[in-house]
Amino acid sequence: MLAAPSSTGKLTRPLLLLLQNRLVRLPPSILRLIFADIGDHGPGALTLCRVLHDYFLHAVYASVTFDTPRRIKAFVRTLQHRPEFARFVTAATLYQSAADEEASLPERDRDVSGPGPSSGPRDGLPCAPAPLLLALPPARADPSPSLAAEQKDEDDISVDFGLLSVLLFCMPNVIILGVFGGKLASALFAPELVASSRYPRFTHLVVTVDHDDPVDVLPTLGRDLSRLTHLSHVALMGFDRHMPVATLNLGAAYLPPRSMHLDSFDLTNCMDLRPEVRHLFQALAPGLASFNLATSWAYPALVDDLALLPPTVSTMSVAAGLYACGTPDDVKAMKGFPDVFAYTANMRKHEPDIFSRPFTSALSLPPALTSLKLQGDIVSADTFPLLLDLPDLRTLHLGAHTQFRTPDLITFLHSSRTLTTLGLDVCACAPAPSASASAARRARPLKAKAKAPSTGPPAPKPVWRDGFREEDAQVVVRMCGGRGIAVEGSVVC
């Protein structure tokens, strides 16, 4: 604690010692970096002077996660006494499961809360009453909350969508917002909330939904997100058969073309994309620079519909069709690359409607592309001539489980005048041990001399495929070296 100067005008010893502390005299930017890595510690973990304690508080409250009712209530009680702490928050993650967990508790185990204003039902959404402690103003009024409300009992807090909406309004300096749950996202981005002048102007948004409960996603969500004009980066994870757009793009779910003005857009961790996703592609406005798409299955015209993207995209990543080792679950027992492609060929033969056609149209590739990553069953011999027509392509990355012919790649590398970096990933699926091999290992007698303890799991070994084996990789690497093209990815390991 700081001591005041004495009556003689001289500094007292505690204050003199503080000013002599070299740590305190560091620039604020350096002090923020020092305390940035200790944000996970509780406030009682360190004994700090008042000057340094402020930097610690900024680090502790800079990133908050509301994933359990207990954690949410603790944060609310903190803000009752120190509401200014909410302004420290720059990254927040809200979980729908926290409200679901509170609602599933028996009445005797749940915090009691009186009736409060509702966030309102929207397209089947349940009403989410806000507790009296942090009640929202009436509908159509400015929904910004006041935490200086009448003090209630410590346990008079009920975690629901209304409370989570209030907490969002309490954090005006949030830059990165993560939302887990489609129903919660629909409640937080409702038009009556977004219309408020006090709505936080975060620039980065990540919305994640659970594959097991996709009905949480409302088709009006895409329209609601287009109203957030302050957004620059949006990532939607887990969206597939229940997209945030309507199949016919009509009514309340109508998503106007070119209405989402973003710098980057990600649609990843999808299982089965259907044709309505084209409405999202068409809603992205010119100025979009980065586009990322990843799905296990998709309708045949998915790659063709990429022509709906704005022509300003310069960085693109597209993964479709068994694009990663061990996805889906029935691939995990396979013995590597050969089995994956055999599985894919069999599925394509019997269920062609769940596979996208490969890149065969120049319209599918924005002309401004400088960096492109392709992964999965979307590359053919006709793809590489399309890449040669891109005037500014500098980087090409071919991910694992991407089938291509080595002569086609060699021809492309020899003909390209713009490529500076080639990325190649080789499948590293661990072969499944046979039953006989496992039994033989178990039958081996123990050696008298113990081996040195292992320092970690063995490094994965590459699983080559027909058409691209180790000797092919060596040819590609040597050719890139002769042409001044840098090679990256697991192929160089």
Coordinates of C-alpha atoms in Angstrom, one line a residue:
M1 CA 0.0 0.0 0.0
L2 CA 1.3 3.4 -0.9
A3 CA 2.2 5.9 1.8
A4 CA 1.7 9.7 1.5
P5 CA 4.6 12.2 1.7
S6 CA 5.5 13.3 5.2
S7 CA 4.7 16.8 6.6
T8 CA 8.2 17.9 5.8
G9 CA 7.6 17.3 2.1
K10 CA 9.9 14.3 1.9
L11 CA 8.8 10.9 0.6
T12 CA 8.1 8.3 3.2
R13 CA 10.1 5.1 3.0
P14 CA 7.4 2.8 1.5
L15 CA 6.8 5.2 -1.4
L16 CA 10.5 5.7 -1.9
L17 CA 11.1 2.0 -2.1
L18 CA 8.3 1.7 -4.6
L19 CA 9.7 4.4 -6.9
Q20 CA 13.1 2.7 -6.7
N21 CA 11.6 -0.6 -8.0
R22 CA 12.9 -1.2 -11.5
L23 CA 9.8 -3.3 -12.4
V24 CA 7.4 -0.4 -11.7
R25 CA 9.5 2.0 -13.9
L26 CA 9.1 -0.2 -17.0
P27 CA 6.9 1.2 -19.8
P28 CA 3.2 0.2 -19.6
S29 CA 3.4 -1.8 -22.8
I30 CA 6.2 -4.0 -21.3
L31 CA 4.2 -4.4 -18.0
R32 CA 1.2 -5.6 -20.0
L33 CA 3.2 -8.2 -21.7
I34 CA 4.7 -9.4 -18.5
F35 CA 1.3 -10.0 -16.9
A36 CA -0.4 -11.3 -20.0
D37 CA 0.8 -14.9 -19.3
I38 CA -0.4 -15.1 -15.7
G39 CA -4.1 -14.4 -16.3
D40 CA -5.1 -17.9 -15.3
H41 CA -4.0 -17.3 -11.7
G42 CA -6.4 -16.1 -9.1
P43 CA -6.1 -12.6 -7.6
G44 CA -4.7 -14.1 -4.4
A45 CA -1.9 -15.9 -6.1
L46 CA 0.5 -12.9 -6.0
T47 CA 1.2 -10.1 -3.6
L48 CA 1.5 -6.9 -5.6
C49 CA 1.7 -3.2 -5.0
R50 CA -1.2 -1.1 -6.2
V51 CA 0.5 -0.1 -9.4
L52 CA 1.3 -3.6 -10.6
H53 CA -2.0 -5.0 -9.3
D54 CA -3.9 -3.0 -11.9
Y55 CA -2.0 -4.7 -14.7
F56 CA -2.7 -8.1 -13.1
L57 CA -6.5 -7.3 -13.0
H58 CA -6.4 -6.4 -16.7
A59 CA -4.8 -9.7 -17.4
V60 CA -7.2 -11.7 -15.3
Y61 CA -10.3 -10.2 -16.8
A62 CA -9.1 -9.7 -20.4
S63 CA -10.5 -13.1 -21.4
V64 CA -13.5 -14.7 -19.6
T65 CA -15.3 -18.0 -20.2
F66 CA -18.9 -18.5 -19.1
D67 CA -19.2 -22.3 -19.3
T68 CA -20.8 -23.2 -16.0
P69 CA -23.5 -21.7 -13.8
R70 CA -21.1 -21.4 -10.9
R71 CA -18.5 -19.4 -12.9
I72 CA -21.2 -17.1 -14.3
K73 CA -22.6 -16.4 -10.9
A74 CA -19.2 -15.7 -9.5
F75 CA -18.6 -13.1 -12.3
V76 CA -21.9 -11.5 -11.7
R77 CA -21.2 -11.1 -8.0
T78 CA -17.8 -9.6 -8.7
L79 CA -19.4 -7.0 -11.0
Q80 CA -21.9 -6.1 -8.3
H81 CA -19.0 -4.8 -6.2
R82 CA -16.6 -3.8 -9.0
P83 CA -18.6 -3.1 -12.2
E84 CA -15.6 -1.4 -13.8
F85 CA -14.0 -4.9 -14.2
A86 CA -16.3 -5.6 -17.1
R87 CA -14.5 -3.0 -19.2
F88 CA -11.3 -5.0 -18.9
V89 CA -12.9 -7.9 -21.0
T90 CA -11.7 -8.0 -24.6
A91 CA -12.4 -11.7 -25.3
A92 CA -15.5 -13.6 -24.0
T93 CA -16.9 -17.1 -24.6
L94 CA -20.5 -17.9 -23.7
Y95 CA -21.9 -21.4 -23.5
Q96 CA -25.5 -22.4 -24.0
S97 CA -24.9 -25.5 -22.0
A98 CA -24.5 -23.4 -18.8
A99 CA -28.1 -22.2 -19.1
D100 CA -29.3 -25.7 -20.1
E101 CA -27.5 -27.1 -17.0
E102 CA -29.2 -24.5 -14.7
A103 CA -32.6 -25.3 -16.2
S104 CA -32.1 -29.1 -15.8
L105 CA -31.4 -28.8 -12.0
P106 CA -34.2 -29.7 -9.6
E107 CA -36.1 -26.8 -8.2
R108 CA -34.5 -27.3 -4.7
D109 CA -31.0 -27.2 -6.2
R110 CA -31.5 -24.1 -8.3
D111 CA -31.0 -20.5 -7.3
V112 CA -34.3 -18.8 -6.9
S113 CA -35.2 -15.8 -9.1
G114 CA -38.4 -13.8 -9.4
P115 CA -40.1 -13.1 -12.7
G116 CA -38.4 -10.7 -14.9
P117 CA -38.6 -9.2 -18.4
S118 CA -38.2 -11.7 -21.2
S119 CA -35.8 -11.7 -24.1
G120 CA -38.8 -12.7 -26.1
P121 CA -39.7 -15.9 -28.1
R122 CA -38.3 -16.0 -31.6
D123 CA -39.2 -18.7 -34.0
G124 CA -39.7 -21.3 -31.3
L125 CA -37.1 -20.1 -28.9
P126 CA -38.2 -20.3 -25.3
C127 CA -38.6 -17.2 -23.3
A128 CA -35.5 -16.3 -21.3
P129 CA -36.4 -14.3 -18.3
A130 CA -33.7 -12.1 -16.9
P131 CA -33.3 -12.2 -13.1
L132 CA -34.4 -9.1 -11.1
L133 CA -30.8 -8.6 -10.1
L134 CA -29.7 -7.8 -13.7
A135 CA -33.0 -7.2 -15.4
L136 CA -33.2 -5.9 -19.0
P137 CA -35.3 -2.8 -19.6
P138 CA -38.7 -3.4 -21.3
A139 CA -38.7 -4.5 -25.0
R140 CA -37.9 -1.8 -27.6
A141 CA -36.0 0.2 -25.0
D142 CA -32.3 0.5 -24.8
P143 CA -31.4 -3.0 -23.5
S144 CA -28.1 -2.0 -21.9
P145 CA -28.2 -3.2 -18.3
S146 CA -27.3 -1.5 -15.1
L147 CA -25.4 -3.6 -12.5
A148 CA -26.1 -1.1 -9.8
A149 CA -29.6 -2.6 -9.4
E150 CA -31.1 -3.3 -6.0
Q151 CA -29.0 -5.7 -4.0
K152 CA -30.5 -9.1 -3.7
D153 CA -29.6 -12.2 -1.8
E154 CA -26.3 -13.8 -3.0
D155 CA -28.1 -16.8 -4.4
D156 CA -30.8 -14.8 -6.2
I157 CA -29.2 -15.4 -9.6
S158 CA -30.7 -17.6 -12.3
V159 CA -28.5 -18.4 -15.3
D160 CA -30.5 -18.2 -18.5
F161 CA -30.3 -16.5 -21.9
G162 CA -31.5 -13.2 -20.4
L163 CA -28.6 -13.1 -18.0
L164 CA -26.1 -14.0 -20.7
S165 CA -27.5 -11.2 -22.9
V166 CA -27.1 -8.8 -20.0
L167 CA -23.5 -9.8 -19.4
L168 CA -22.7 -9.2 -23.1
F169 CA -24.0 -5.6 -22.8
C170 CA -21.9 -5.2 -19.7
M171 CA -18.7 -5.8 -21.6
P172 CA -18.5 -2.8 -24.1
N173 CA -14.8 -3.4 -25.0
V174 CA -15.2 -7.0 -26.2
I175 CA -13.3 -7.6 -29.4
I176 CA -13.5 -11.4 -29.8
L177 CA -16.8 -13.2 -29.0
G178 CA -17.3 -16.9 -28.9
V179 CA -20.8 -18.5 -28.7
F180 CA -21.4 -22.2 -28.2
G181 CA -25.0 -23.1 -29.1
G182 CA -27.4 -22.1 -31.9
K183 CA -30.2 -21.1 -29.6
L184 CA -28.0 -18.9 -27.6
A185 CA -26.6 -17.3 -30.7
S186 CA -30.1 -16.5 -32.0
A187 CA -30.9 -14.9 -28.7
L188 CA -27.7 -12.8 -28.5
F189 CA -28.1 -11.5 -32.1
A190 CA -31.8 -10.8 -32.0
P191 CA -32.8 -7.7 -33.9
E192 CA -34.1 -5.9 -30.9
L193 CA -30.8 -6.3 -29.1
V194 CA -28.6 -5.5 -32.1
A195 CA -30.5 -2.3 -32.8
S196 CA -29.3 -0.8 -29.5
S197 CA -26.6 1.9 -29.6
R198 CA -25.0 0.2 -26.6
Y199 CA -24.6 -3.2 -28.3
P200 CA -20.9 -4.2 -28.1
R201 CA -19.0 -3.7 -31.3
F202 CA -16.9 -6.8 -31.4
T203 CA -15.1 -7.5 -34.6
H204 CA -14.3 -11.2 -34.3
L205 CA -17.2 -13.8 -33.9
V206 CA -17.0 -17.6 -33.6
V207 CA -20.3 -19.5 -33.4
T208 CA -20.1 -23.3 -32.7
V209 CA -23.0 -25.7 -32.7
D210 CA -23.1 -29.4 -31.7
H211 CA -23.6 -31.9 -34.5
D212 CA -25.7 -34.0 -32.2
D213 CA -28.3 -31.2 -31.8
P214 CA -28.3 -29.2 -35.0
V215 CA -32.0 -28.2 -34.6
D216 CA -30.7 -25.4 -32.3
V217 CA -29.7 -23.5 -35.5
L218 CA -32.4 -21.1 -36.8
P219 CA -32.6 -20.1 -40.5
T220 CA -32.9 -16.5 -39.3
L221 CA -29.4 -16.5 -37.8
G222 CA -27.7 -15.6 -41.1
R223 CA -29.9 -12.5 -41.5
D224 CA -29.3 -11.5 -37.9
L225 CA -25.5 -11.7 -38.4
S226 CA -25.7 -9.6 -41.5
R227 CA -27.0 -6.7 -39.3
L228 CA -23.8 -6.7 -37.3
T229 CA -22.0 -4.2 -39.5
H230 CA -19.0 -4.0 -37.1
L231 CA -18.0 -7.5 -37.8
S232 CA -14.8 -8.2 -39.8
H233 CA -14.1 -11.9 -39.0
V234 CA -16.8 -14.6 -38.7
A235 CA -16.3 -18.3 -38.1
L236 CA -19.2 -20.8 -38.1
M237 CA -18.3 -24.2 -36.8
G238 CA -20.4 -27.4 -37.0
F239 CA -23.1 -26.0 -39.3
D240 CA -24.3 -28.4 -42.0
R241 CA -27.7 -29.8 -42.6
H242 CA -29.3 -27.1 -40.5
M243 CA -27.8 -23.9 -41.9
P244 CA -28.4 -20.3 -40.7
V245 CA -30.3 -19.7 -43.9
A246 CA -33.5 -21.0 -45.4
T247 CA -33.6 -23.3 -48.4
L248 CA -35.7 -20.9 -50.4
N249 CA -34.2 -17.7 -48.8
L250 CA -37.6 -16.2 -48.2
G251 CA -39.6 -14.6 -45.4
A252 CA -38.0 -13.6 -42.1
A253 CA -34.9 -15.7 -43.0
Y254 CA -34.2 -13.8 -46.2
L255 CA -30.5 -13.1 -46.5
P256 CA -29.9 -10.3 -49.0
P257 CA -27.0 -10.8 -51.5
R258 CA -23.7 -9.1 -50.6
S259 CA -25.1 -8.0 -47.2
M260 CA -22.2 -9.4 -45.1
H261 CA -19.2 -7.1 -45.2
L262 CA -16.3 -9.1 -43.8
D263 CA -12.6 -9.5 -44.2
S264 CA -12.6 -13.3 -43.5
F265 CA -15.3 -16.0 -43.4
D266 CA -14.8 -19.6 -42.1
L267 CA -17.3 -22.4 -42.4
T268 CA -15.6 -25.4 -40.9
N269 CA -16.0 -28.7 -38.9
C270 CA -19.1 -29.5 -41.0
M271 CA -20.3 -33.0 -41.6
D272 CA -22.8 -32.7 -44.5
L273 CA -23.3 -29.5 -46.4
R274 CA -26.5 -29.0 -48.4
P275 CA -27.4 -26.6 -51.3
E276 CA -28.7 -23.8 -49.1
V277 CA -25.1 -22.9 -48.2
R278 CA -25.0 -21.1 -51.6
H279 CA -27.1 -18.3 -50.0
L280 CA -24.2 -17.7 -47.5
F281 CA -21.7 -17.6 -50.4
Q282 CA -23.8 -15.1 -52.2
A283 CA -24.3 -12.9 -49.1
L284 CA -20.6 -12.3 -48.8
A285 CA -19.8 -8.8 -50.1
P286 CA -16.8 -7.6 -52.1
G287 CA -13.9 -6.9 -49.9
L288 CA -13.8 -10.4 -48.5
A289 CA -10.1 -11.4 -48.5
S290 CA -10.0 -14.9 -46.8
F291 CA -12.4 -17.8 -47.2
N292 CA -12.1 -21.2 -45.4
L293 CA -14.4 -24.2 -46.0
A294 CA -14.1 -27.7 -44.4
T295 CA -16.7 -30.5 -44.6
S296 CA -16.7 -34.2 -44.7
W297 CA -19.5 -34.6 -47.1
A298 CA -21.2 -32.2 -49.5
Y299 CA -23.7 -32.0 -52.4
P300 CA -22.1 -32.5 -55.8
A301 CA -22.2 -28.8 -56.9
L302 CA -20.5 -27.4 -53.8
V303 CA -17.2 -26.5 -55.6
D304 CA -19.1 -25.1 -58.6
D305 CA -21.1 -22.8 -56.2
L306 CA -17.9 -21.2 -55.0
A307 CA -18.3 -19.0 -58.1
L308 CA -20.8 -17.1 -56.0
L309 CA -18.0 -15.8 -53.8
P310 CA -16.9 -12.2 -54.3
P311 CA -13.9 -11.9 -56.7
T312 CA -11.8 -10.1 -54.0
V313 CA -10.9 -13.4 -52.2
S314 CA -7.1 -13.7 -52.1
T315 CA -6.6 -16.6 -49.6
M316 CA -8.8 -19.7 -49.9
S317 CA -8.8 -23.1 -48.2
V318 CA -11.2 -25.8 -49.3
A319 CA -11.4 -29.3 -47.7
A320 CA -14.1 -31.7 -48.7
G321 CA -14.5 -35.5 -48.9
L322 CA -12.7 -37.4 -46.1
Y323 CA -10.2 -34.6 -45.8
A324 CA -8.6 -35.7 -42.5
C325 CA -7.2 -38.9 -40.9
G326 CA -9.9 -40.5 -38.8
T327 CA -12.9 -38.7 -40.1
P328 CA -15.6 -39.9 -39.9
D329 CA -15.4 -42.5 -37.1
D330 CA -15.7 -45.5 -39.4
V331 CA -12.4 -44.5 -41.0
K332 CA -10.4 -44.6 -37.8
A333 CA -9.8 -48.4 -38.0
M334 CA -8.3 -48.2 -41.4
K335 CA -4.6 -48.9 -42.2
G336 CA -3.8 -45.6 -43.8
F337 CA -4.0 -43.8 -47.1
P338 CA -4.8 -46.8 -49.4
D339 CA -7.8 -47.8 -47.3
V340 CA -9.1 -44.2 -47.2
F341 CA -9.2 -43.9 -51.0
A342 CA -10.7 -47.4 -51.4
Y343 CA -13.4 -46.3 -48.9
T344 CA -13.9 -43.1 -50.7
A345 CA -14.2 -44.8 -54.1
N346 CA -16.8 -47.2 -52.8
M347 CA -18.8 -44.4 -51.2
R348 CA -18.7 -42.3 -54.3
K349 CA -20.0 -45.3 -56.3
H350 CA -22.9 -46.0 -54.1
E351 CA -23.7 -42.5 -52.7
P352 CA -22.5 -40.0 -55.3
D353 CA -24.9 -37.3 -54.0
I354 CA -22.8 -36.8 -50.9
F355 CA -19.5 -36.0 -52.7
S356 CA -18.6 -32.7 -54.3
R357 CA -17.3 -32.7 -57.8
P358 CA -13.6 -31.7 -58.1
F359 CA -12.5 -28.3 -59.3
T360 CA -13.1 -28.3 -63.1
S361 CA -14.4 -24.7 -63.7
A362 CA -12.3 -21.6 -63.7
L363 CA -15.3 -19.7 -62.2
S364 CA -14.8 -21.6 -59.0
L365 CA -11.5 -19.9 -58.3
P366 CA -11.5 -16.1 -57.6
P367 CA -9.1 -14.4 -59.9
A368 CA -7.4 -12.5 -57.1
L369 CA -6.1 -15.7 -55.4
T370 CA -2.6 -15.5 -54.1
S371 CA -2.8 -18.5 -51.6
L372 CA -4.8 -21.7 -52.1
K373 CA -5.1 -24.9 -50.1
L374 CA -7.0 -27.9 -51.4
Q375 CA -7.6 -31.0 -49.3
G376 CA -9.7 -34.1 -49.9
D377 CA -11.4 -35.6 -52.9
I378 CA -11.7 -32.4 -54.9
V379 CA -8.6 -32.4 -57.2
S380 CA -8.4 -33.9 -60.6
A381 CA -6.2 -33.7 -63.7
D382 CA -8.3 -30.8 -64.9
T383 CA -7.6 -28.8 -61.7
F384 CA -4.0 -27.9 -62.4
P385 CA -4.6 -26.1 -65.8
L386 CA -7.1 -23.9 -63.9
L387 CA -4.4 -23.0 -61.4
L388 CA -2.1 -21.9 -64.2
D389 CA -4.7 -19.3 -65.2
L390 CA -4.5 -17.5 -61.8
P391 CA -2.3 -14.5 -62.4
D392 CA -1.1 -14.0 -58.9
L393 CA -1.0 -17.5 -57.3
R394 CA 2.0 -17.5 -55.0
T395 CA 1.3 -20.4 -52.6
L396 CA -0.4 -23.8 -53.3
H397 CA -0.9 -26.4 -50.5
L398 CA -2.2 -29.9 -51.1
G399 CA -3.3 -31.4 -47.9
A400 CA -3.2 -35.1 -46.8
H401 CA -5.7 -37.4 -48.4
T402 CA -5.6 -35.3 -51.6
Q403 CA -5.3 -37.6 -54.6
F404 CA -3.4 -36.3 -57.6
R405 CA -1.1 -37.7 -60.2
T406 CA 2.6 -36.8 -59.9
P407 CA 3.0 -36.0 -63.7
D408 CA 0.1 -33.4 -63.4
L409 CA 1.8 -31.7 -60.4
I410 CA 5.2 -31.8 -62.2
T411 CA 3.7 -30.2 -65.3
F412 CA 2.1 -27.5 -63.2
L413 CA 5.3 -26.7 -61.4
H414 CA 7.2 -26.5 -64.6
S415 CA 4.7 -24.2 -66.2
S416 CA 3.9 -21.9 -63.3
R417 CA 5.5 -18.4 -63.5
T418 CA 4.2 -17.1 -60.2
L419 CA 4.4 -19.9 -57.6
T420 CA 6.9 -19.3 -54.8
T421 CA 5.7 -21.9 -52.2
L422 CA 4.4 -25.5 -52.5
G423 CA 3.0 -27.2 -49.4
L424 CA 2.5 -31.0 -49.4
D425 CA 1.1 -33.0 -46.6
V426 CA 1.5 -36.8 -46.5
C427 CA -0.9 -39.1 -44.8
A428 CA 0.4 -40.3 -41.4
C429 CA -2.5 -42.6 -40.5
A430 CA -1.0 -45.2 -38.1
P431 CA -1.6 -48.7 -39.5
A432 CA -3.9 -50.7 -37.3
P433 CA -2.0 -53.6 -35.8
S434 CA -3.2 -57.1 -36.7
A435 CA -4.5 -59.4 -34.0
S436 CA -1.6 -61.9 -34.6
A437 CA 1.0 -59.1 -34.2
S438 CA -0.6 -57.9 -31.0
A439 CA -0.6 -61.5 -29.6
A440 CA 3.0 -62.0 -30.6
R441 CA 4.0 -58.8 -28.7
R442 CA 2.2 -60.0 -25.6
A443 CA 3.9 -63.4 -25.8
R444 CA 7.4 -62.0 -25.8
P445 CA 9.3 -62.7 -22.5
L446 CA 10.3 -59.7 -20.4
K447 CA 14.0 -58.8 -20.7
A448 CA 16.0 -58.6 -17.6
K449 CA 17.4 -55.2 -18.4
A450 CA 14.8 -52.4 -18.5
K451 CA 14.8 -50.1 -21.4
A452 CA 15.2 -46.4 -21.0
P453 CA 11.8 -44.7 -20.5
S454 CA 10.2 -43.3 -23.6
T455 CA 10.2 -39.6 -24.0
G456 CA 6.9 -39.6 -25.8
P457 CA 4.8 -41.3 -28.5
P458 CA 6.7 -42.5 -31.6
A459 CA 6.7 -40.1 -34.5
P460 CA 4.1 -41.0 -37.2
K461 CA 5.4 -42.6 -40.3
P462 CA 4.3 -41.5 -43.8
V463 CA 1.8 -43.8 -45.6
W464 CA 2.4 -43.4 -49.3
R465 CA -0.1 -44.2 -52.0
D466 CA -0.1 -45.3 -55.6
G467 CA 0.8 -42.4 -57.8
F468 CA 2.8 -40.5 -55.1
R469 CA 5.4 -42.4 -53.2
E470 CA 8.7 -41.4 -51.6
E471 CA 10.6 -41.3 -54.8
D472 CA 7.9 -39.1 -56.3
A473 CA 8.2 -36.7 -53.4
Q474 CA 11.9 -36.5 -53.8
V475 CA 11.5 -35.6 -57.5
V476 CA 9.0 -32.9 -56.6
V477 CA 11.3 -31.4 -53.9
R478 CA 14.4 -31.4 -56.2
M479 CA 12.4 -29.8 -59.0
C480 CA 11.1 -27.1 -56.6
G481 CA 14.7 -26.4 -55.4
G482 CA 15.8 -25.9 -59.0
R483 CA 13.1 -23.4 -59.7
G484 CA 13.4 -21.5 -56.4
I485 CA 10.1 -22.7 -55.0
A486 CA 10.1 -23.3 -51.2
V487 CA 8.6 -26.6 -50.1
E488 CA 6.7 -26.9 -46.8
G489 CA 4.4 -29.4 -45.1
S490 CA 4.9 -32.9 -43.7
V491 CA 6.5 -34.1 -47.0
V492 CA 9.8 -32.4 -45.9
C493 CA 9.9 -34.0 -42.4

